[in-house]
mmCIF file of C-alpha atoms in Angstrom:
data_model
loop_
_atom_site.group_PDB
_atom_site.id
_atom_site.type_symbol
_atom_site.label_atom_id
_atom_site.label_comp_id
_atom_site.label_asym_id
_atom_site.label_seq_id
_atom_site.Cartn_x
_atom_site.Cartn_y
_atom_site.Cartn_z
ATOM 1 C CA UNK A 1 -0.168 -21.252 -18.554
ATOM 2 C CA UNK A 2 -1.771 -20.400 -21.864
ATOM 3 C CA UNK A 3 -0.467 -17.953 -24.301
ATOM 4 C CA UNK A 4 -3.254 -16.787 -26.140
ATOM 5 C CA UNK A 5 -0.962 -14.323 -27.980
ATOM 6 C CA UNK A 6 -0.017 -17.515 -30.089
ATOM 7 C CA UNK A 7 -3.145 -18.787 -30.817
ATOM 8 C CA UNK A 8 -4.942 -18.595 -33.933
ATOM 9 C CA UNK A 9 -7.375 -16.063 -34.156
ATOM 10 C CA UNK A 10 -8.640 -17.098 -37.051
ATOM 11 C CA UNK A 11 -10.082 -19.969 -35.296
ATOM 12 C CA UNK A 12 -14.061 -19.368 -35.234
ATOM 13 C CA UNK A 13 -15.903 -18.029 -32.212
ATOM 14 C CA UNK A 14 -19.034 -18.630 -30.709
ATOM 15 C CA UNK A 15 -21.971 -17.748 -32.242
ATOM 16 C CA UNK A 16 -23.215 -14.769 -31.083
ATOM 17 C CA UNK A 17 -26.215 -14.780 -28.643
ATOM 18 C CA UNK A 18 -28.202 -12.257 -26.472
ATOM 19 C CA UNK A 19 -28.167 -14.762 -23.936
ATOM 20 C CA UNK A 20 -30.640 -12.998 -21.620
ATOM 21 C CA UNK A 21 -31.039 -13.529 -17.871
ATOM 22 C CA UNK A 22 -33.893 -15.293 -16.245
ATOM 23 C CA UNK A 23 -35.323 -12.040 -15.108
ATOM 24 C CA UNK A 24 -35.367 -10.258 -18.783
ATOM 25 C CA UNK A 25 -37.510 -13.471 -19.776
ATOM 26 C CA UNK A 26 -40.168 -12.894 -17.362
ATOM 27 C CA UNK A 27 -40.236 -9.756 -17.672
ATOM 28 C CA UNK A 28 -40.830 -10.166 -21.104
ATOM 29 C CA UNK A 29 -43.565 -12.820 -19.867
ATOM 30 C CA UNK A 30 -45.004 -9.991 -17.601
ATOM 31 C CA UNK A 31 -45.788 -7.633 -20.486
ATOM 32 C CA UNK A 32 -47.549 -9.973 -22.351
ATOM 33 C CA UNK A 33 -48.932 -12.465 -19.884
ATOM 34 C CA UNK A 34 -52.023 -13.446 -22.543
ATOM 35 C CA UNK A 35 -49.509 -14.278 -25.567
ATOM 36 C CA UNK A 36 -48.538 -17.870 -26.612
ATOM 37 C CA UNK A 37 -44.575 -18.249 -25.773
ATOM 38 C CA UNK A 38 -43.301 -19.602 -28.668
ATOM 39 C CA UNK A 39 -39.567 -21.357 -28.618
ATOM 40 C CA UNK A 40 -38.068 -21.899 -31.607
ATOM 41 C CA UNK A 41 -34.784 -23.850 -32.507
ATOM 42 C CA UNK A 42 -32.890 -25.707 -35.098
ATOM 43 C CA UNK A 43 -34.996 -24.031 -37.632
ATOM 44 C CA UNK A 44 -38.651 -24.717 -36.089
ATOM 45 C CA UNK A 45 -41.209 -23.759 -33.778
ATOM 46 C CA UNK A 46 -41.435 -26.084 -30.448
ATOM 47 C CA UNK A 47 -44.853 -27.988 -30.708
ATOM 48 C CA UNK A 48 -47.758 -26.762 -28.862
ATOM 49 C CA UNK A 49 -48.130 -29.536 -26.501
ATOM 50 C CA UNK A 50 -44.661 -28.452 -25.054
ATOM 51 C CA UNK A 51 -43.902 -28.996 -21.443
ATOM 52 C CA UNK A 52 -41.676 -27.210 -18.998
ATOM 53 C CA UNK A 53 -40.649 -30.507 -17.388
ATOM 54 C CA UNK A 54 -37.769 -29.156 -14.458
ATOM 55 C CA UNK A 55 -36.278 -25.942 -13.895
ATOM 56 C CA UNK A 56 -33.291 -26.370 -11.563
ATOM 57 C CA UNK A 57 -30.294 -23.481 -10.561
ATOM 58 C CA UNK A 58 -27.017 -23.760 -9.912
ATOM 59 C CA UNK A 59 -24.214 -22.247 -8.350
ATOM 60 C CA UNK A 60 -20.600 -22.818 -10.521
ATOM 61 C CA UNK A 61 -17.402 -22.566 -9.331
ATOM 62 C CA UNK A 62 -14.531 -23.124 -12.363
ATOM 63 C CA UNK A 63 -10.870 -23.239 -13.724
ATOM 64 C CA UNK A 64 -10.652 -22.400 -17.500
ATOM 65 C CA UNK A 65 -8.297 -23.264 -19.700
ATOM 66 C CA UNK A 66 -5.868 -20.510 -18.771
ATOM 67 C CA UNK A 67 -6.492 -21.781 -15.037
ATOM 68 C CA UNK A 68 -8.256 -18.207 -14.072
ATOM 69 C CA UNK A 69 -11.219 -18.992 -11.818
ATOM 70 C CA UNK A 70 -14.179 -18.446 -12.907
ATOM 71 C CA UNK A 71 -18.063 -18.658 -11.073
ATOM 72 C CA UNK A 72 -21.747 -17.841 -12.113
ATOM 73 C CA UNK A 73 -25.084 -18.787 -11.065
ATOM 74 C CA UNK A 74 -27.265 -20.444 -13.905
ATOM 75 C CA UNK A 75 -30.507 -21.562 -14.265
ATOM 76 C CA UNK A 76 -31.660 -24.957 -16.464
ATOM 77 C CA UNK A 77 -35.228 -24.742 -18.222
ATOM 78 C CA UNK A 78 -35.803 -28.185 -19.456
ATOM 79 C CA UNK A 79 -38.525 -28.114 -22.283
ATOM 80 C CA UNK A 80 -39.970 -31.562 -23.672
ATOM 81 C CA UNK A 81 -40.796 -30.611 -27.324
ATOM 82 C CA UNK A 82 -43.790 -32.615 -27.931
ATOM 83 C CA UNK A 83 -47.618 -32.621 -28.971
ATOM 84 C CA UNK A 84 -50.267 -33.665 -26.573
ATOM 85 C CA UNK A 85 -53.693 -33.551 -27.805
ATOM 86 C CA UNK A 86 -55.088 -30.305 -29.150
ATOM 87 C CA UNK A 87 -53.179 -27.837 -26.592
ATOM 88 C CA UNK A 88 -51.896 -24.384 -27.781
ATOM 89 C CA UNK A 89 -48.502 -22.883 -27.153
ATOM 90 C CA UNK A 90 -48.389 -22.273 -23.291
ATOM 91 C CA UNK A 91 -49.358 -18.353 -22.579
ATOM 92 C CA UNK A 92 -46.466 -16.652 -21.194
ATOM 93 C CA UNK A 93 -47.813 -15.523 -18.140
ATOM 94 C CA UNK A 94 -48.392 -19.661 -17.365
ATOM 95 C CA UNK A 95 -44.491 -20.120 -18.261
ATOM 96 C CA UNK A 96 -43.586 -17.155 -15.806
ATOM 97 C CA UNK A 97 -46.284 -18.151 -12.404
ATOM 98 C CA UNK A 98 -44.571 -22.149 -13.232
ATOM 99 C CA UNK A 99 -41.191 -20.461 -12.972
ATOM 100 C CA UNK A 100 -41.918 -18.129 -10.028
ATOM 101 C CA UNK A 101 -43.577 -21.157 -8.161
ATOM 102 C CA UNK A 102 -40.241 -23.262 -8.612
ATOM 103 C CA UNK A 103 -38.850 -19.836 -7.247
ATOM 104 C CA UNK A 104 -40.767 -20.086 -4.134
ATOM 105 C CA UNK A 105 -39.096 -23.330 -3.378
ATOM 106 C CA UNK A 106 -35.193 -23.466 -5.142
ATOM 107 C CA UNK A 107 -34.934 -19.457 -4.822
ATOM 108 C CA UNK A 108 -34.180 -18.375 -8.654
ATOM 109 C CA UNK A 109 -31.019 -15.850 -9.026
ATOM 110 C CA UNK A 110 -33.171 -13.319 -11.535
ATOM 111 C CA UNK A 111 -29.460 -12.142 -12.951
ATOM 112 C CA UNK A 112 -28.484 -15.757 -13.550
ATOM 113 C CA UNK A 113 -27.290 -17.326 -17.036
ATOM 114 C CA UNK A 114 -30.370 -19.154 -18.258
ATOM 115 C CA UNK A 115 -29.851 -22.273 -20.392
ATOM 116 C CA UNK A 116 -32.760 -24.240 -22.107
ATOM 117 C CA UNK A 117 -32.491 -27.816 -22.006
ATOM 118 C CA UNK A 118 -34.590 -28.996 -25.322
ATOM 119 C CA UNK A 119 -35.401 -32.435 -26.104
ATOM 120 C CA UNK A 120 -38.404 -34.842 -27.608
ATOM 121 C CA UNK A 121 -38.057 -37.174 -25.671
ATOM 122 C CA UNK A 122 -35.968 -39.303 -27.971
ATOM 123 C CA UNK A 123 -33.040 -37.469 -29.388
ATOM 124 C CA UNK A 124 -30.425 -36.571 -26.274
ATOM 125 C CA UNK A 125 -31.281 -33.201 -24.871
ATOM 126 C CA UNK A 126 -29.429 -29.833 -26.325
ATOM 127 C CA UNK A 127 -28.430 -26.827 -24.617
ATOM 128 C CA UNK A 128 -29.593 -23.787 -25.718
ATOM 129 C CA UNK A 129 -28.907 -20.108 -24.703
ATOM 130 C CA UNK A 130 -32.110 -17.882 -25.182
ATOM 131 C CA UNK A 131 -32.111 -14.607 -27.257
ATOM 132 C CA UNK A 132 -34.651 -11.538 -26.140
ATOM 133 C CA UNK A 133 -38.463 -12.161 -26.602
ATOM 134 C CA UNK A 134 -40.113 -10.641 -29.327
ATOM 135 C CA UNK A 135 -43.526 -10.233 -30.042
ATOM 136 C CA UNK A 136 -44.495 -11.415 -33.277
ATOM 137 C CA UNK A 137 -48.014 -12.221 -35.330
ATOM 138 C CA UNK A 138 -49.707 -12.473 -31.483
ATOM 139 C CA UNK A 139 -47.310 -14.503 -29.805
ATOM 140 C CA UNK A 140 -44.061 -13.492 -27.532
ATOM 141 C CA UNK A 141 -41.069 -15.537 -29.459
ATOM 142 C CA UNK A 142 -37.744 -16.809 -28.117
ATOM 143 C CA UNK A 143 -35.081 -17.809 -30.147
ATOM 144 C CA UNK A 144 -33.215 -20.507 -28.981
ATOM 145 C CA UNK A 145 -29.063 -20.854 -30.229
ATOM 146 C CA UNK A 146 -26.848 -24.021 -29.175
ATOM 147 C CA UNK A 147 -24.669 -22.792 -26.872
ATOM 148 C CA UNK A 148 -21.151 -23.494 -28.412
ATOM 149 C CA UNK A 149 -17.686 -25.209 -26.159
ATOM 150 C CA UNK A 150 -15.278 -22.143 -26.438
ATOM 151 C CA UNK A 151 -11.798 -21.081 -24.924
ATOM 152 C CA UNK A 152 -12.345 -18.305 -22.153
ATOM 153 C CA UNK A 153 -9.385 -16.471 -22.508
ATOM 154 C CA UNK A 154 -9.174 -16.913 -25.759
ATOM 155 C CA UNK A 155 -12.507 -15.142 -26.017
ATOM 156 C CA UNK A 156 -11.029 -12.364 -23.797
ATOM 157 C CA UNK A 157 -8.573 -12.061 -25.639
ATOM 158 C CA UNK A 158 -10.249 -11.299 -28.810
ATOM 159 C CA UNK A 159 -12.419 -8.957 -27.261
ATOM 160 C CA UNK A 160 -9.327 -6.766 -26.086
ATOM 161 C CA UNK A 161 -7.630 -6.702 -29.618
ATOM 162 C CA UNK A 162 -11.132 -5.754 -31.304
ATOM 163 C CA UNK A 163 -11.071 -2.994 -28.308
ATOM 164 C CA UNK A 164 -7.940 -2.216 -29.315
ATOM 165 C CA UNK A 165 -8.353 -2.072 -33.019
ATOM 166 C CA UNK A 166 -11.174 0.606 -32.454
ATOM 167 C CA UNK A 167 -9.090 2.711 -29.933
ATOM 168 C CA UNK A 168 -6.261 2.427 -32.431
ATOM 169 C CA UNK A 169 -8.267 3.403 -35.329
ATOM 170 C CA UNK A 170 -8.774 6.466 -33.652
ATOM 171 C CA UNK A 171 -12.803 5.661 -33.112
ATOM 172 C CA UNK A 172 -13.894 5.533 -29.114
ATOM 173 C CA UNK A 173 -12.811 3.030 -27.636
ATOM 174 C CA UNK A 174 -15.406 0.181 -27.887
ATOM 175 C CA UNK A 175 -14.311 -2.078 -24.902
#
């Protein structure tokens, strides 16, 4: 079994994410159905020409590290970063009626993890966790972040001594 007690906590974590849910995205895509959705990651703006090229879910069952069980439902947006002609940024009410349709069919968990699958079609394809939309300068924005390998109860772990540390510190408890 793993003693997380002994490991390093110094070690980094994940970056931090939002991480949203399928159903805060359309949502998102609901309130502004007219606006361009605009991905950006690794320091750029998708193209315009972009393409939502598969949207698949999935049902996970687990053993972590620590061998605790673990299970979620997720669901993989696969974006092809590319330009095609003179097309615009797809409007976010297109990106949420392609995403209901494949809903109609596969039967999308609205509370699942959603993961964006980002590639060109040359470099091998990234994972990506999705932050909340934000409308900015006309457009509904998503930030993209790489979702990073980490240590589950590790991670738990570290949560409960930062929960801790606030109890302790007399401050309410934050965990």
């Amino acid at each position: 079994m793993l003693d997380v007690a002994k490991m390093d906590a110094t070690l980094p974590t994940p970056p931090a994410t939002e991480d949203i849910p399928l159903g805060a995205l359309l949502a998102a895509c609901d309130a502004e159905p007219a606006a361009p959705l605009v991905f950006s990651y690794e320091g750029r703006t998708i193209r315009p020409g972009y393409h939502v090229t598969e949207v698949k879910a999935g049902q996970f069952a687990a053993l972590d590290c620590g061998g605790n069980p673990e299970s979620w439902s997720e669901i993989f947006v696969q974006l092809w970063d590319v330009t095609d002609g003179d097309r615009t940024h797809m409007k976010a009410g297109k990106f949420a009626a392609i995403i209901r349709k494949v809903s109609e069919h596969v039967g999308l968990d609205l509370g699942a993890r959603l993961t964006f699958e980002v590639s060109d079609g040359v470099a091998p394809m990234q994972l990506h966790a999705a932050a909340r939309p934000r409308p900015a300068d006309g457009s509904l924005t998503v930030a993209l972040a790489p979702r990073a390998a980490s240590c589950k109860p590790r991670d738990r772990w570290l949560e409960e001594q930062k929960a801790g540390a606030c109890c302790n510190a007399g401050q309410p408890c934050c965990g």
